[in-house]
């Protein structure tokens, strides 16, 4: 569970450049005072000793232990995992904020190695738990209330029972992770952090160059896009090697574990059935013409263009005056939006601002995206983002703080039970965005800026749903074709261009350098098949928000209970109090219809203002 809760959402649309001077940097002191803090060595030493004692007491004996003995095992295991999670949370957050610092990178790698060594000694716990026969497992749960508390975690561990390998193979896979997948991940991160993009005689960071892709001047956007494409193209062989290696690595392990499809292991970890995910992906792809194709055709008319280029996708709209808002304004906007929904949530989020739990300043070498890391229940989450004062940045802040409140409330379940599957991890974040959007729209009195806000929300939803499903389709094709042999950079580019053309629609023209843009998406490297969780969460929240609007009485209590449940319940049980069921095919149509309604609303307002005729 080390690192669970990271949601690098904005890395998909990374931006940077102009920043608010009062945007804060975080204080990681609640974890450790610094890299040289002796408490780090103490924590690792205590974890290693406890792991040795646990192995001496239980290794080889779990299958014959009674319920109360198993409860003591799990409790001790949880305590050790929390210690290791604390160390890796600190190291990971430090590395995210300073990816170009070699000393920090070395510290991060060293912590990974030490934690991996201790984790290797704990592998027997889950391996032996899965060797307990079903009837004996049921009897143990029935005999011990202490053990029954951990049933959701135990059930999730045992869900992988059919895919578990021999103990020695599992040990080798675990030990080699640091020099295998983790090493390739680190190579990707350090390479991306070190890229510089030539632009008008300057060498810009990724934050600075991607910010220019949303510049008002079209020529600026074109030149910035060419610079990105050129630099990514110059590095595409390395990125193709990383992608091919990790895809093959996954293929080999999936084959050993007998997973039906490359996405199946992710679905199992997300506690969602293959057919439910397939229904989501199918519904979104079928909706491309009604969502992205329709909206971008409308945007082209609004901009007075016959065709859009890829560098126009995130272009400011004609009426957008590019107002930059201070960090304090963003703080008040988000807190007020959450407070109107739930004063309790606002109280929780106040701590993020007042206690240094947010890093929003833009700096060289810093992760170019955004995430909220849950760390461990005994501490608190931390948010990282790059704040530049745009309305979209305020939405990103609302999104990541939604993760934060979810993690704080779920943390009360304890380390093993706090974590939610990715499909539910986006619930609070997307809901928080919706609350903030509605609050900003209600405050805006200028009709032109209301239209800009509405369009910005539509674009965010398209990026969250359509773009992520296109990413998921890219991954599917890459992993399927990798079975036939290594993919060349050109073949990877062809797959990328194919899914982009399908998802964005005929209004777009695609220049050759855009074929390299797949190579900067971190999700493909770090968490294969992660991306559909964004679409899952957005559609889920759209349906949930509709329930809130229809029946607000008592909704807040049920919503807080959903968040506080953490990983103790699956999506069916959590959604039942709201009358929703993600296994119902109509569920996805209901969620997608919300975005269609927003597009229709924007079309109506533009027509009323005489700015664009209907694109329906």
Coordinates of C-alpha atoms in Angstrom, one line a residue:
X1 CA 0.0 0.0 0.0
X2 CA 3.0 2.3 -0.1
X3 CA 2.2 5.3 -2.1
X4 CA -1.5 4.5 -2.5
X5 CA -3.7 7.5 -3.1
X6 CA -1.5 9.3 -5.6
X7 CA -3.6 10.8 -8.3
X8 CA -1.4 12.5 -10.8
X9 CA -4.4 13.8 -12.7
X10 CA -3.0 17.1 -14.1
X11 CA 0.1 15.4 -15.4
X12 CA -2.1 14.5 -18.4
X13 CA -2.6 18.2 -19.1
X14 CA 0.5 19.6 -17.5
X15 CA 1.0 23.3 -17.4
X16 CA 3.3 25.8 -15.9
X17 CA 5.0 29.1 -16.4
X18 CA 3.4 32.2 -14.8
X19 CA 2.6 31.4 -11.2
X20 CA 1.0 33.1 -8.3
X21 CA 3.8 34.6 -6.1
X22 CA 2.0 33.5 -2.9
X23 CA 1.5 29.9 -3.9
X24 CA 2.8 27.8 -0.9
X25 CA 5.4 25.1 -0.7
X26 CA 4.7 22.2 1.7
X27 CA 6.2 21.3 5.0
X28 CA 7.0 17.6 5.2
X29 CA 8.0 17.9 8.9
X30 CA 5.0 15.9 10.1
X31 CA 6.6 12.9 8.4
X32 CA 10.3 13.6 9.0
X33 CA 12.5 16.6 9.5
X34 CA 14.6 15.9 6.5
X35 CA 16.7 13.4 4.6
X36 CA 19.2 13.3 7.5
X37 CA 16.5 12.8 10.2
X38 CA 17.7 9.9 12.4
X39 CA 14.1 9.0 12.9
X40 CA 14.1 7.5 9.4
X41 CA 16.7 4.9 10.3
X42 CA 14.9 4.3 13.6
X43 CA 11.6 3.6 11.8
X44 CA 13.3 1.3 9.3
X45 CA 15.1 -0.5 12.1
X46 CA 11.9 -0.9 14.1
X47 CA 10.1 -2.3 11.0
X48 CA 12.9 -4.7 10.3
X49 CA 12.9 -6.0 13.8
X50 CA 9.2 -6.3 13.9
X51 CA 9.2 -8.1 10.6
X52 CA 11.7 -10.6 11.8
X53 CA 9.7 -11.3 15.0
X54 CA 6.5 -11.7 13.0
X55 CA 8.2 -14.2 10.7
X56 CA 9.6 -16.1 13.7
X57 CA 6.2 -16.4 15.2
X58 CA 4.0 -17.1 12.2
X59 CA 5.9 -18.2 9.1
X60 CA 4.8 -21.6 8.1
X61 CA 2.1 -21.6 10.7
X62 CA -0.6 -19.3 9.3
X63 CA -2.7 -22.1 7.8
X64 CA -3.2 -23.7 11.2
X65 CA -3.7 -20.5 13.2
X66 CA -7.1 -19.8 14.8
X67 CA -9.1 -16.6 14.2
X68 CA -7.7 -14.6 17.1
X69 CA -4.2 -15.6 16.2
X70 CA -4.7 -14.5 12.7
X71 CA -6.1 -11.2 14.0
X72 CA -2.9 -10.6 15.9
X73 CA -0.9 -11.4 12.8
X74 CA -2.8 -8.9 10.7
X75 CA -2.6 -6.2 13.3
X76 CA 1.2 -6.6 13.6
X77 CA 1.5 -6.7 9.8
X78 CA -0.5 -3.5 9.5
X79 CA 1.7 -1.7 12.1
X80 CA 4.9 -2.7 10.1
X81 CA 3.4 -1.6 6.8
X82 CA 2.4 1.7 8.2
X83 CA 6.1 2.3 9.3
X84 CA 7.3 1.4 5.8
X85 CA 4.6 3.6 4.3
X86 CA 5.7 6.6 6.3
X87 CA 9.2 6.3 5.1
X88 CA 8.3 5.8 1.4
X89 CA 5.7 8.6 1.6
X90 CA 8.4 11.0 2.7
X91 CA 10.9 9.8 0.2
X92 CA 8.3 9.9 -2.6
X93 CA 7.1 13.4 -1.8
X94 CA 10.6 14.7 -1.5
X95 CA 11.4 13.2 -4.9
X96 CA 8.2 14.6 -6.5
X97 CA 9.2 18.1 -5.4
X98 CA 12.8 17.9 -6.5
X99 CA 13.1 15.3 -9.4
X100 CA 16.3 16.9 -10.7
X101 CA 18.2 16.8 -7.4
X102 CA 20.6 13.9 -7.6
X103 CA 20.9 13.6 -3.8
X104 CA 17.2 13.4 -3.4
X105 CA 17.0 10.8 -6.2
X106 CA 19.6 8.7 -4.5
X107 CA 17.8 9.0 -1.1
X108 CA 14.6 7.9 -2.8
X109 CA 16.2 4.9 -4.4
X110 CA 18.0 3.9 -1.2
X111 CA 14.7 4.0 0.7
X112 CA 13.1 1.9 -2.0
X113 CA 15.8 -0.7 -1.6
X114 CA 15.6 -0.8 2.2
X115 CA 11.9 -1.0 2.3
X116 CA 11.9 -3.7 -0.4
X117 CA 14.3 -5.8 1.6
X118 CA 11.9 -5.6 4.7
X119 CA 8.9 -6.3 2.5
X120 CA 10.5 -9.4 1.1
X121 CA 10.6 -10.8 4.6
X122 CA 6.8 -10.1 4.9
X123 CA 5.8 -11.8 1.7
X124 CA 4.9 -15.0 3.6
X125 CA 1.9 -13.2 5.2
X126 CA -0.2 -12.8 2.1
X127 CA 1.1 -15.9 0.5
X128 CA 0.1 -18.1 3.4
X129 CA -3.2 -16.3 4.0
X130 CA -4.1 -17.4 0.4
X131 CA -3.3 -21.0 1.2
X132 CA -6.0 -21.2 3.9
X133 CA -8.9 -23.2 2.5
X134 CA -12.2 -21.4 2.0
X135 CA -14.1 -23.3 4.7
X136 CA -11.3 -22.8 7.3
X137 CA -11.2 -19.1 6.4
X138 CA -14.9 -18.7 6.9
X139 CA -14.6 -20.5 10.3
X140 CA -11.8 -18.3 11.4
X141 CA -13.8 -15.1 10.6
X142 CA -16.8 -16.5 12.4
X143 CA -14.7 -17.2 15.5
X144 CA -13.0 -13.8 15.9
X145 CA -14.6 -10.4 15.8
X146 CA -11.0 -8.9 15.7
X147 CA -10.3 -10.8 12.5
X148 CA -13.7 -10.1 11.0
X149 CA -12.9 -6.4 11.1
X150 CA -10.2 -7.0 8.5
X151 CA -12.4 -9.1 6.2
X152 CA -12.6 -6.5 3.4
X153 CA -8.8 -6.4 3.2
X154 CA -8.5 -10.2 3.6
X155 CA -11.1 -10.8 0.9
X156 CA -9.2 -8.5 -1.5
X157 CA -5.9 -10.3 -0.8
X158 CA -7.7 -13.6 -1.4
X159 CA -9.2 -12.3 -4.7
X160 CA -5.7 -12.8 -6.2
X161 CA -5.6 -16.4 -4.8
X162 CA -6.2 -18.0 -8.3
X163 CA -3.3 -15.9 -9.7
X164 CA -0.8 -16.5 -6.9
X165 CA 2.5 -18.2 -7.9
X166 CA 4.9 -20.4 -6.0
X167 CA 6.4 -18.7 -2.9
X168 CA 9.9 -18.6 -4.4
X169 CA 8.7 -17.0 -7.7
X170 CA 6.8 -14.4 -5.7
X171 CA 9.9 -13.6 -3.7
X172 CA 12.1 -13.3 -6.7
X173 CA 9.5 -11.0 -8.4
X174 CA 9.3 -8.8 -5.3
X175 CA 13.1 -8.6 -4.8
X176 CA 13.8 -7.7 -8.5
X177 CA 11.1 -5.0 -8.6
X178 CA 13.6 -2.4 -7.5
X179 CA 16.0 -3.2 -10.4
X180 CA 13.1 -4.0 -12.8
X181 CA 9.9 -2.0 -13.1
X182 CA 10.8 0.5 -10.4
X183 CA 14.1 1.3 -12.1
X184 CA 12.4 1.9 -15.5
X185 CA 9.8 4.1 -13.8
X186 CA 12.6 6.2 -12.2
X187 CA 14.4 6.4 -15.6
X188 CA 11.2 7.8 -17.1
X189 CA 10.7 10.3 -14.3
X190 CA 14.3 11.6 -14.4
X191 CA 14.3 11.8 -18.2
X192 CA 11.1 13.8 -18.3
X193 CA 12.2 16.1 -15.5
X194 CA 15.4 16.9 -17.3
X195 CA 13.9 17.7 -20.7
X196 CA 14.3 21.3 -21.9
X197 CA 12.4 22.7 -24.9
X198 CA 13.9 25.3 -27.2
X199 CA 11.6 28.3 -27.7
X200 CA 12.7 31.7 -29.1
X201 CA 16.2 31.4 -27.9
X202 CA 15.4 30.0 -24.5
X203 CA 15.4 26.5 -23.0
X204 CA 12.1 26.1 -21.3
X205 CA 11.0 23.5 -18.7
X206 CA 8.0 21.2 -19.4
X207 CA 5.9 23.4 -17.2
X208 CA 6.7 26.5 -19.1
X209 CA 6.4 25.0 -22.6
X210 CA 3.1 23.3 -21.9
X211 CA 1.7 26.5 -20.5
X212 CA 2.3 28.1 -23.9
X213 CA -0.1 25.5 -25.4
X214 CA -2.9 27.4 -23.8
X215 CA -1.7 30.8 -24.9
X216 CA -4.1 33.2 -26.5
X217 CA -1.9 33.7 -29.5
X218 CA -2.3 30.8 -32.0
X219 CA 1.2 31.2 -33.5
X220 CA 2.7 30.9 -30.0
X221 CA 0.7 27.7 -29.5
X222 CA 1.9 26.3 -32.8
X223 CA 5.5 27.0 -32.1
X224 CA 5.3 25.6 -28.6
X225 CA 3.6 22.4 -30.0
X226 CA 6.4 22.0 -32.5
X227 CA 9.0 22.4 -29.8
X228 CA 7.3 19.8 -27.7
X229 CA 7.0 17.4 -30.6
X230 CA 10.6 17.9 -31.6
X231 CA 12.0 17.2 -28.1
X232 CA 9.7 14.3 -27.5
X233 CA 10.7 12.9 -30.9
X234 CA 14.4 13.3 -30.1
X235 CA 13.8 11.1 -27.0
X236 CA 11.1 8.8 -28.4
X237 CA 13.5 5.8 -28.9
X238 CA 14.2 5.8 -25.2
X239 CA 10.5 6.1 -24.3
X240 CA 9.7 3.4 -26.8
X241 CA 12.3 1.1 -25.1
X242 CA 10.8 1.8 -21.7
X243 CA 7.3 1.2 -22.9
X244 CA 8.2 -2.0 -24.7
X245 CA 10.1 -3.4 -21.8
X246 CA 7.4 -2.7 -19.3
X247 CA 4.7 -4.0 -21.6
X248 CA 6.7 -7.2 -22.1
X249 CA 7.3 -7.5 -18.4
X250 CA 3.6 -7.2 -17.7
X251 CA 2.8 -9.7 -20.4
X252 CA 5.1 -12.3 -18.9
X253 CA 3.8 -11.9 -15.4
X254 CA 0.2 -11.8 -16.5
X255 CA 0.8 -15.1 -18.4
X256 CA 2.2 -16.7 -15.3
X257 CA -0.7 -15.5 -13.3
X258 CA -3.3 -16.5 -15.9
X259 CA -5.0 -13.2 -16.3
X260 CA -7.4 -13.2 -19.3
X261 CA -6.5 -9.7 -20.6
X262 CA -3.8 -7.1 -19.9
X263 CA -6.5 -5.0 -18.1
X264 CA -7.8 -7.8 -15.9
X265 CA -5.2 -7.4 -13.1
X266 CA -6.1 -3.7 -12.8
X267 CA -9.8 -4.5 -12.7
X268 CA -9.3 -7.0 -10.0
X269 CA -7.3 -4.5 -7.9
X270 CA -10.0 -2.0 -8.6
X271 CA -12.7 -4.4 -7.3
X272 CA -14.6 -4.0 -10.5
X273 CA -15.7 -6.7 -13.0
X274 CA -14.2 -6.9 -16.5
X275 CA -17.7 -6.6 -18.0
X276 CA -18.4 -3.4 -16.1
X277 CA -15.3 -1.7 -17.4
X278 CA -15.9 -3.0 -20.9
X279 CA -19.4 -1.4 -20.7
X280 CA -17.9 1.9 -19.6
X281 CA -15.4 2.0 -22.4
X282 CA -17.9 1.0 -25.0
X283 CA -20.4 3.6 -23.8
X284 CA -17.8 6.4 -23.9
X285 CA -16.5 5.4 -27.4
X286 CA -20.0 5.3 -28.7
X287 CA -20.6 8.8 -27.3
X288 CA -17.5 10.4 -28.9
X289 CA -19.6 12.0 -31.7
X290 CA -22.1 13.4 -29.1
X291 CA -19.4 14.7 -26.8
X292 CA -15.9 15.6 -28.1
X293 CA -16.8 15.7 -31.8
X294 CA -19.8 18.0 -31.1
X295 CA -18.0 20.3 -28.7
X296 CA -14.8 20.8 -30.7
X297 CA -16.9 21.5 -33.8
X298 CA -18.7 24.2 -31.8
X299 CA -15.3 25.5 -30.5
X300 CA -14.0 25.8 -34.0
X301 CA -17.0 27.9 -35.0
X302 CA -16.7 30.0 -31.9
X303 CA -13.0 30.6 -32.8
X304 CA -13.9 31.4 -36.4
X305 CA -11.9 28.4 -37.7
X306 CA -12.7 25.8 -40.3
X307 CA -10.3 23.3 -38.7
X308 CA -8.6 22.9 -35.4
X309 CA -5.0 21.7 -34.9
X310 CA -4.0 19.8 -31.9
X311 CA -2.5 22.9 -30.4
X312 CA -5.9 24.5 -30.5
X313 CA -7.4 21.8 -28.3
X314 CA -6.7 23.6 -25.0
X315 CA -6.7 27.1 -26.6
X316 CA -8.4 29.9 -24.6
X317 CA -11.8 30.8 -26.0
X318 CA -12.3 34.1 -27.8
X319 CA -14.1 35.7 -24.8
X320 CA -11.6 34.4 -22.3
X321 CA -9.7 37.5 -20.9
X322 CA -7.1 35.3 -19.1
X323 CA -7.8 36.5 -15.7
X324 CA -5.2 35.3 -13.2
X325 CA -6.5 34.8 -9.7
X326 CA -4.3 34.9 -6.5
X327 CA -3.7 31.9 -4.4
X328 CA -5.7 33.4 -1.6
X329 CA -8.7 33.9 -4.0
X330 CA -8.4 30.2 -5.0
X331 CA -8.3 29.2 -1.4
X332 CA -11.4 31.1 -0.5
X333 CA -13.3 30.0 -3.6
X334 CA -12.7 26.3 -3.0
X335 CA -13.3 26.4 0.8
X336 CA -16.5 28.4 0.3
X337 CA -17.8 25.9 -2.3
X338 CA -17.1 22.9 0.0
X339 CA -18.4 24.8 3.1
X340 CA -21.8 25.4 1.4
X341 CA -22.1 21.6 0.9
X342 CA -20.6 20.5 4.2
X343 CA -19.1 22.6 7.0
X344 CA -17.4 19.4 8.3
X345 CA -15.5 19.0 5.0
X346 CA -14.5 22.6 5.0
X347 CA -13.0 22.2 8.5
X348 CA -10.9 19.3 7.4
X349 CA -9.7 21.1 4.3
X350 CA -8.7 24.2 6.3
X351 CA -5.9 22.3 7.8
X352 CA -4.4 21.7 4.3
X353 CA -4.0 25.5 3.9
X354 CA -3.1 26.4 7.5
X355 CA -0.6 23.6 8.2
X356 CA 1.5 23.4 5.1
X357 CA 0.1 20.3 3.5
X358 CA 0.0 21.8 0.0
X359 CA 2.9 22.5 -2.5
X360 CA 1.6 24.7 -5.2
X361 CA 4.6 26.8 -6.2
X362 CA 6.0 26.3 -9.7
X363 CA 9.7 25.3 -9.6
X364 CA 12.2 23.7 -12.0
X365 CA 12.6 20.0 -11.4
X366 CA 9.2 19.6 -9.7
X367 CA 6.7 17.1 -10.8
X368 CA 4.7 18.9 -13.6
X369 CA 1.3 17.3 -12.6
X370 CA -0.9 17.2 -9.6
X371 CA -1.7 14.6 -7.0
X372 CA -2.8 14.0 -3.4
X373 CA -0.8 11.4 -1.5
X374 CA -2.6 9.8 1.4
X375 CA 0.7 9.0 3.2
X376 CA -0.3 7.0 6.3
X377 CA -3.4 7.4 8.6
X378 CA -1.3 8.4 11.6
X379 CA -0.1 11.6 9.7
X380 CA -2.3 13.2 6.9
X381 CA -2.3 13.6 3.1
X382 CA -0.3 16.1 1.1
X383 CA -1.3 17.8 -2.1
X384 CA 1.1 18.7 -5.0
X385 CA 0.1 21.0 -7.9
X386 CA 1.5 23.8 -10.0
X387 CA -0.7 26.9 -9.4
X388 CA -0.7 29.6 -12.1
X389 CA -3.9 31.4 -11.3
X390 CA -6.1 30.1 -14.0
X391 CA -9.7 28.9 -13.4
X392 CA -8.6 25.4 -14.4
X393 CA -6.0 25.5 -11.6
X394 CA -8.7 26.3 -9.1
X395 CA -10.5 23.2 -10.4
X396 CA -7.4 21.2 -10.0
X397 CA -7.0 22.4 -6.4
X398 CA -10.6 21.5 -5.7
X399 CA -10.0 18.1 -7.3
X400 CA -6.9 17.2 -5.2
X401 CA -8.5 18.5 -2.0
X402 CA -11.4 16.2 -2.7
X403 CA -8.9 13.3 -2.6
X404 CA -7.6 14.9 0.6
X405 CA -10.8 14.9 2.5
X406 CA -11.6 11.4 1.3
X407 CA -8.2 10.2 2.6
X408 CA -8.6 11.9 5.9
X409 CA -12.1 10.4 6.5
X410 CA -11.1 7.0 5.3
X411 CA -7.9 7.1 7.3
X412 CA -10.0 6.3 10.4
X413 CA -10.3 2.8 9.1
X414 CA -6.6 2.2 9.6
X415 CA -3.8 1.5 7.2
X416 CA -5.0 -1.7 5.6
X417 CA -8.7 -0.7 5.3
X418 CA -8.3 3.0 4.4
X419 CA -7.3 2.6 0.7
X420 CA -10.0 2.7 -1.9
X421 CA -9.8 1.2 -5.4
X422 CA -9.0 3.6 -8.2
X423 CA -12.5 3.5 -9.5
X424 CA -13.8 5.0 -6.2
X425 CA -10.7 7.1 -5.5
X426 CA -11.9 9.7 -7.9
X427 CA -15.4 10.1 -6.3
X428 CA -14.6 12.9 -3.9
X429 CA -12.2 14.7 -6.2
X430 CA -14.6 15.0 -9.1
X431 CA -17.5 15.8 -6.8
X432 CA -15.4 18.6 -5.3
X433 CA -14.7 20.0 -8.8
X434 CA -18.4 20.0 -9.5
X435 CA -19.2 21.9 -6.3
X436 CA -16.5 24.5 -7.1
X437 CA -17.6 24.9 -10.7
X438 CA -21.2 25.5 -9.7
X439 CA -20.1 28.0 -7.1
X440 CA -17.9 29.9 -9.6
X441 CA -20.6 29.9 -12.2
X442 CA -23.2 31.2 -9.7
X443 CA -20.9 34.1 -8.7
X444 CA -20.0 35.1 -12.3
X445 CA -22.3 38.0 -13.6
X446 CA -20.6 38.6 -16.9
X447 CA -22.4 36.5 -19.6
X448 CA -19.2 36.1 -21.6
X449 CA -17.2 34.8 -18.7
X450 CA -20.1 32.5 -17.8
X451 CA -19.8 31.0 -21.2
X452 CA -16.1 30.6 -20.8
X453 CA -16.5 28.9 -17.5
X454 CA -19.1 26.6 -19.0
X455 CA -16.9 25.7 -21.9
X456 CA -14.0 25.1 -19.5
X457 CA -16.0 22.7 -17.5
X458 CA -17.0 20.8 -20.7
X459 CA -13.4 20.6 -21.7
X460 CA -12.4 19.3 -18.3
X461 CA -15.1 16.6 -18.5
X462 CA -14.0 15.7 -22.1
X463 CA -10.4 15.5 -20.8
X464 CA -11.5 13.4 -17.9
X465 CA -13.8 11.0 -19.8
X466 CA -13.1 11.0 -23.5
X467 CA -9.4 11.6 -23.4
X468 CA -8.9 9.0 -20.7
X469 CA -10.8 6.3 -22.5
X470 CA -8.8 7.1 -25.6
X471 CA -5.7 6.7 -23.5
X472 CA -7.1 3.3 -22.3
X473 CA -7.7 2.3 -25.9
X474 CA -4.1 3.2 -26.7
X475 CA -2.8 1.0 -23.9
X476 CA -5.0 -1.9 -25.0
X477 CA -3.7 -1.8 -28.5
X478 CA -0.1 -1.4 -27.4
X479 CA -0.3 -4.3 -25.0
X480 CA -2.2 -6.5 -27.5
X481 CA 0.3 -5.8 -30.3
X482 CA 3.3 -6.2 -28.0
X483 CA 2.5 -9.9 -27.8
X484 CA 3.4 -10.1 -31.5
X485 CA 6.8 -8.4 -31.0
X486 CA 8.5 -5.2 -30.0
X487 CA 6.8 -2.0 -31.3
X488 CA 8.9 0.6 -33.1
X489 CA 8.5 4.3 -32.2
X490 CA 6.7 4.7 -35.5
X491 CA 4.2 2.0 -34.7
X492 CA 3.5 3.5 -31.3
X493 CA 3.0 6.8 -33.0
X494 CA 0.5 5.2 -35.4
X495 CA -1.5 3.8 -32.6
X496 CA -1.5 7.1 -30.8
X497 CA -2.7 9.0 -33.9
X498 CA -5.4 6.5 -34.5
X499 CA -7.0 6.8 -31.1
X500 CA -6.6 10.6 -31.1
X501 CA -8.4 10.9 -34.4
X502 CA -11.2 8.6 -33.3
X503 CA -11.7 10.5 -30.0
X504 CA -11.2 14.1 -31.1
X505 CA -13.1 13.9 -34.4
X506 CA -13.0 15.2 -38.0
X507 CA -12.7 18.8 -37.1
X508 CA -9.0 18.3 -36.2
X509 CA -5.9 18.2 -38.4
X510 CA -2.9 16.3 -37.0
X511 CA 0.7 17.4 -37.7
X512 CA 3.5 14.8 -37.8
X513 CA 5.2 15.8 -34.5
X514 CA 2.0 15.0 -32.6
X515 CA 2.7 11.3 -33.1
X516 CA 5.3 11.5 -30.3
X517 CA 2.9 13.0 -27.6
X518 CA 2.1 9.6 -26.2
X519 CA 5.5 9.4 -24.7
X520 CA 5.1 12.0 -22.0
X521 CA 2.0 10.4 -20.3
X522 CA 3.2 9.0 -16.9
X523 CA 0.2 6.8 -16.3
X524 CA 1.2 4.4 -19.1
X525 CA 4.5 3.8 -17.2
X526 CA 3.6 4.0 -13.6
X527 CA 0.1 2.5 -13.4
X528 CA -0.9 0.5 -16.5
X529 CA -4.6 0.8 -17.3
X530 CA -5.1 3.4 -14.5
X531 CA -6.7 5.9 -16.8
X532 CA -10.2 4.5 -17.2
X533 CA -10.7 5.2 -13.4
X534 CA -11.0 8.9 -14.3
X535 CA -13.9 8.2 -16.7
X536 CA -15.4 5.8 -14.2
X537 CA -15.2 8.4 -11.4
X538 CA -16.6 11.2 -13.6
X539 CA -19.6 9.3 -14.8
X540 CA -20.2 8.0 -11.2
X541 CA -20.1 11.5 -9.8
X542 CA -22.3 12.9 -12.5
X543 CA -25.0 10.4 -11.5
X544 CA -24.3 11.0 -7.8
X545 CA -24.6 14.8 -8.3
X546 CA -27.9 14.4 -10.1
X547 CA -29.2 12.5 -7.0
X548 CA -28.0 15.4 -4.8
X549 CA -29.8 17.9 -6.9
X550 CA -33.0 15.9 -7.0
X551 CA -33.0 14.8 -3.3
X552 CA -30.6 17.0 -1.2
X553 CA -32.2 16.0 2.1
X554 CA -29.9 13.6 3.9
X555 CA -27.5 13.4 1.0
X556 CA -24.5 14.9 2.9
X557 CA -24.7 12.3 5.6
X558 CA -24.8 9.4 3.1
X559 CA -22.0 11.0 1.1
X560 CA -19.7 11.4 4.2
X561 CA -20.4 7.8 5.1
X562 CA -19.4 6.7 1.6
X563 CA -16.1 8.5 2.0
X564 CA -15.4 7.3 5.5
X565 CA -16.0 3.7 4.4
X566 CA -12.6 3.7 2.7
X567 CA -11.8 0.3 1.3
X568 CA -14.3 -1.6 3.5
X569 CA -17.1 -1.7 0.9
X570 CA -17.2 -2.2 -2.9
X571 CA -18.9 0.1 -5.4
X572 CA -22.2 -1.8 -5.4
X573 CA -22.6 -1.5 -1.6
X574 CA -21.5 2.1 -1.5
X575 CA -23.8 3.3 -4.3
X576 CA -26.9 1.3 -3.1
X577 CA -28.0 4.0 -0.6
X578 CA -28.2 6.5 -3.5
X579 CA -30.2 4.1 -5.7
X580 CA -27.3 3.7 -8.2
X581 CA -25.8 0.6 -9.7
X582 CA -22.6 0.8 -11.9
X583 CA -23.4 -2.7 -13.2
X584 CA -26.5 -1.4 -14.9
X585 CA -25.7 -0.4 -18.5
X586 CA -28.0 2.6 -18.2
X587 CA -25.7 3.9 -15.4
X588 CA -23.0 5.1 -17.9
X589 CA -25.5 6.7 -20.2
X590 CA -26.9 8.7 -17.3
X591 CA -23.5 10.0 -16.5
X592 CA -22.5 10.9 -20.1
X593 CA -25.9 12.7 -20.5
X594 CA -24.8 15.3 -18.0
X595 CA -21.9 16.4 -20.3
X596 CA -24.3 16.4 -23.3
X597 CA -26.6 18.7 -21.4
X598 CA -23.7 21.1 -20.7
X599 CA -22.8 21.2 -24.4
X600 CA -26.5 21.9 -25.3
X601 CA -26.6 24.6 -22.7
X602 CA -23.4 26.2 -24.1
X603 CA -24.8 26.0 -27.7
X604 CA -28.0 27.7 -26.7
X605 CA -26.1 30.5 -24.9
X606 CA -23.8 31.0 -27.9
X607 CA -26.7 31.1 -30.3
X608 CA -28.5 33.6 -28.2
X609 CA -25.4 35.8 -28.2
X610 CA -25.1 35.3 -32.0
X611 CA -21.6 33.8 -31.6
X612 CA -22.0 30.4 -33.2
X613 CA -24.7 28.4 -34.8
X614 CA -25.7 25.0 -33.4
X615 CA -23.2 22.2 -34.1
X616 CA -25.7 19.4 -33.2

